[in-house]
Amino acid sequence: MKKFAKGDRVLFTKNDNELGVKNGTLGTVINATPSFLTVQPDDEKSKPIQIDINQYNHLDHGYAVTIHKSQVATVDKTWLLVTKSMDQHLIYVAGTRHTTDFKIHAEESYEINQLHKTQNKPVSTDYIGITRKHLPSLNLLKSH
């Protein structure tokens, strides 16, 4: 079980209707004892949440999150480490989470024109009309 202290940033990793949290909710620990945490969610409308860590232990340190986890969040500052696997859509999502400050970090060898690339992910309609003759090495479509 992870340990948390007052001031720690935390990430809720499982939905819990009783606590009123969703997977991906971020907050700050405002009080910590061996059995209980009091967390103030980042949502300004939310009141502090008292958590019995023996009942709900789906918390992680929340100092850094993936772009996918951050999709519903708004934060003051965002730092993005750009990698070659990112396309413009993913970078756009990361670049729209902040309210005041956004910094992009990349290796020196990274070419800025790579930000314009897109990665077209196949969808099921891309495979309409494919028959066994199109995929001779795969045994995906068996005749019955």
Tab-separated table of C-alpha atoms in Angstrom:
chain	number	residue	atom	x	y	z
A	1	MET	CA	0.000	0.000	0.000
A	2	LYS	CA	1.380	3.409	-0.953
A	3	LYS	CA	2.005	6.028	1.690
A	4	PHE	CA	0.827	9.606	1.377
A	5	ALA	CA	1.535	12.752	3.360
A	6	LYS	CA	-0.079	16.145	3.700
A	7	GLY	CA	0.522	18.125	0.497
A	8	ASP	CA	0.938	15.077	-1.762
A	9	ARG	CA	-0.754	15.110	-5.140
A	10	VAL	CA	-2.939	12.030	-5.606
A	11	LEU	CA	-4.699	10.334	-8.493
A	12	PHE	CA	-7.838	8.258	-7.953
A	13	THR	CA	-7.572	5.117	-10.078
A	14	LYS	CA	-11.061	3.650	-9.666
A	15	ASN	CA	-14.575	5.075	-9.823
A	16	ASP	CA	-16.392	5.229	-6.491
A	17	ASN	CA	-19.908	6.695	-6.372
A	18	GLU	CA	-19.981	6.851	-2.562
A	19	LEU	CA	-16.846	9.012	-2.499
A	20	GLY	CA	-17.946	10.889	-5.610
A	21	VAL	CA	-14.713	10.242	-7.521
A	22	LYS	CA	-13.922	8.896	-10.949
A	23	ASN	CA	-10.882	7.130	-12.306
A	24	GLY	CA	-8.522	9.989	-13.171
A	25	THR	CA	-9.683	12.479	-10.518
A	26	LEU	CA	-6.745	14.467	-9.159
A	27	GLY	CA	-6.473	16.079	-5.756
A	28	THR	CA	-4.234	17.151	-2.895
A	29	VAL	CA	-3.926	15.457	0.501
A	30	ILE	CA	-4.875	17.999	3.177
A	31	ASN	CA	-4.647	15.599	6.127
A	32	ALA	CA	-3.103	12.146	6.552
A	33	THR	CA	-3.175	9.539	9.320
A	34	PRO	CA	-2.184	5.866	9.119
A	35	SER	CA	-5.798	4.869	8.333
A	36	PHE	CA	-7.411	7.939	6.777
A	37	LEU	CA	-6.689	10.570	4.155
A	38	THR	CA	-8.543	13.776	3.551
A	39	VAL	CA	-8.229	14.827	-0.075
A	40	GLN	CA	-9.320	18.064	-1.718
A	41	PRO	CA	-10.194	17.223	-5.337
A	42	ASP	CA	-8.958	19.705	-7.945
A	43	ASP	CA	-12.547	20.403	-8.964
A	44	GLU	CA	-13.243	23.679	-7.167
A	45	LYS	CA	-16.887	22.695	-6.568
A	46	SER	CA	-15.956	19.543	-4.638
A	47	LYS	CA	-15.677	19.405	-0.881
A	48	PRO	CA	-12.808	17.548	0.820
A	49	ILE	CA	-13.206	13.761	0.778
A	50	GLN	CA	-12.478	11.589	3.839
A	51	ILE	CA	-11.021	8.248	2.706
A	52	ASP	CA	-10.596	5.118	4.808
A	53	ILE	CA	-7.569	3.677	3.028
A	54	ASN	CA	-8.461	0.189	4.285
A	55	GLN	CA	-11.716	0.438	2.315
A	56	TYR	CA	-10.549	2.417	-0.727
A	57	ASN	CA	-6.901	2.033	-1.672
A	58	HIS	CA	-7.112	2.903	-5.363
A	59	LEU	CA	-4.837	5.931	-5.123
A	60	ASP	CA	-1.540	6.724	-6.755
A	61	HIS	CA	0.801	9.695	-6.639
A	62	GLY	CA	-0.575	12.299	-9.028
A	63	TYR	CA	2.393	14.466	-9.892
A	64	ALA	CA	2.423	13.308	-13.513
A	65	VAL	CA	-0.289	11.663	-15.591
A	66	THR	CA	-0.582	10.399	-19.140
A	67	ILE	CA	-2.302	12.467	-21.800
A	68	HIS	CA	-5.168	9.974	-21.829
A	69	LYS	CA	-5.720	10.324	-18.080
A	70	SER	CA	-5.648	14.105	-18.387
A	71	GLN	CA	-8.324	14.370	-21.089
A	72	VAL	CA	-11.049	15.582	-18.735
A	73	ALA	CA	-8.781	17.645	-16.501
A	74	THR	CA	-7.940	21.331	-16.441
A	75	VAL	CA	-4.696	22.216	-14.689
A	76	ASP	CA	-2.700	25.402	-14.148
A	77	LYS	CA	0.495	24.148	-15.776
A	78	THR	CA	1.286	21.444	-18.308
A	79	TRP	CA	4.675	20.033	-19.245
A	80	LEU	CA	4.788	17.805	-22.290
A	81	LEU	CA	7.639	15.499	-23.232
A	82	VAL	CA	7.179	15.018	-26.972
A	83	THR	CA	8.142	11.632	-28.378
A	84	LYS	CA	8.325	10.385	-31.944
A	85	SER	CA	5.230	8.225	-31.433
A	86	MET	CA	3.012	11.285	-30.877
A	87	ASP	CA	0.895	12.797	-33.597
A	88	GLN	CA	-0.678	16.241	-33.821
A	89	HIS	CA	-3.962	15.081	-32.268
A	90	LEU	CA	-2.316	13.740	-29.125
A	91	ILE	CA	-0.189	16.865	-28.794
A	92	TYR	CA	-3.341	19.004	-29.211
A	93	VAL	CA	-5.035	17.174	-26.318
A	94	ALA	CA	-1.976	17.701	-24.116
A	95	GLY	CA	-1.771	21.346	-25.140
A	96	THR	CA	-5.344	22.146	-24.158
A	97	ARG	CA	-5.272	21.033	-20.510
A	98	HIS	CA	-3.635	24.128	-18.994
A	99	THR	CA	-4.943	27.509	-17.910
A	100	THR	CA	-1.718	29.488	-17.488
A	101	ASP	CA	1.454	27.726	-18.626
A	102	PHE	CA	2.342	25.094	-21.251
A	103	LYS	CA	5.894	23.927	-21.905
A	104	ILE	CA	6.996	21.437	-24.548
A	105	HIS	CA	10.166	19.441	-24.043
A	106	ALA	CA	11.827	17.324	-26.736
A	107	GLU	CA	15.197	15.846	-27.569
A	108	GLU	CA	17.530	18.174	-29.469
A	109	SER	CA	17.314	15.892	-32.493
A	110	TYR	CA	13.512	16.143	-32.613
A	111	GLU	CA	12.342	17.937	-35.743
A	112	ILE	CA	9.521	20.410	-35.166
A	113	ASN	CA	7.897	19.466	-38.479
A	114	GLN	CA	7.103	16.078	-36.944
A	115	LEU	CA	4.335	17.819	-35.014
A	116	HIS	CA	2.332	17.999	-38.228
A	117	LYS	CA	2.192	14.263	-38.812
A	118	THR	CA	-0.930	12.232	-38.218
A	119	GLN	CA	-1.285	8.571	-37.471
A	120	ASN	CA	-4.331	7.139	-39.143
A	121	LYS	CA	-5.498	4.323	-36.948
A	122	PRO	CA	-7.463	1.678	-38.823
A	123	VAL	CA	-11.129	1.306	-37.997
A	124	SER	CA	-13.438	-1.626	-38.662
A	125	THR	CA	-14.888	-0.068	-41.840
A	126	ASP	CA	-11.390	-0.169	-43.366
A	127	TYR	CA	-11.786	-3.930	-43.583
A	128	ILE	CA	-15.153	-4.105	-45.361
A	129	GLY	CA	-14.854	-6.361	-48.389
A	130	ILE	CA	-11.753	-8.184	-47.233
A	131	THR	CA	-12.049	-11.886	-47.945
A	132	ARG	CA	-9.827	-14.881	-47.332
A	133	LYS	CA	-8.086	-14.363	-50.676
A	134	HIS	CA	-6.914	-10.928	-49.477
A	135	LEU	CA	-5.341	-12.467	-46.373
A	136	PRO	CA	-3.914	-15.813	-47.544
A	137	SER	CA	-1.453	-16.122	-44.681
A	138	LEU	CA	-4.057	-15.496	-41.992
A	139	ASN	CA	-6.738	-17.937	-41.015
A	140	LEU	CA	-9.199	-15.242	-39.911
A	141	LEU	CA	-12.169	-16.140	-42.083
A	142	LYS	CA	-12.860	-19.852	-41.899
A	143	SER	CA	-15.295	-21.504	-44.284
A	144	HIS	CA	-17.908	-23.633	-42.580
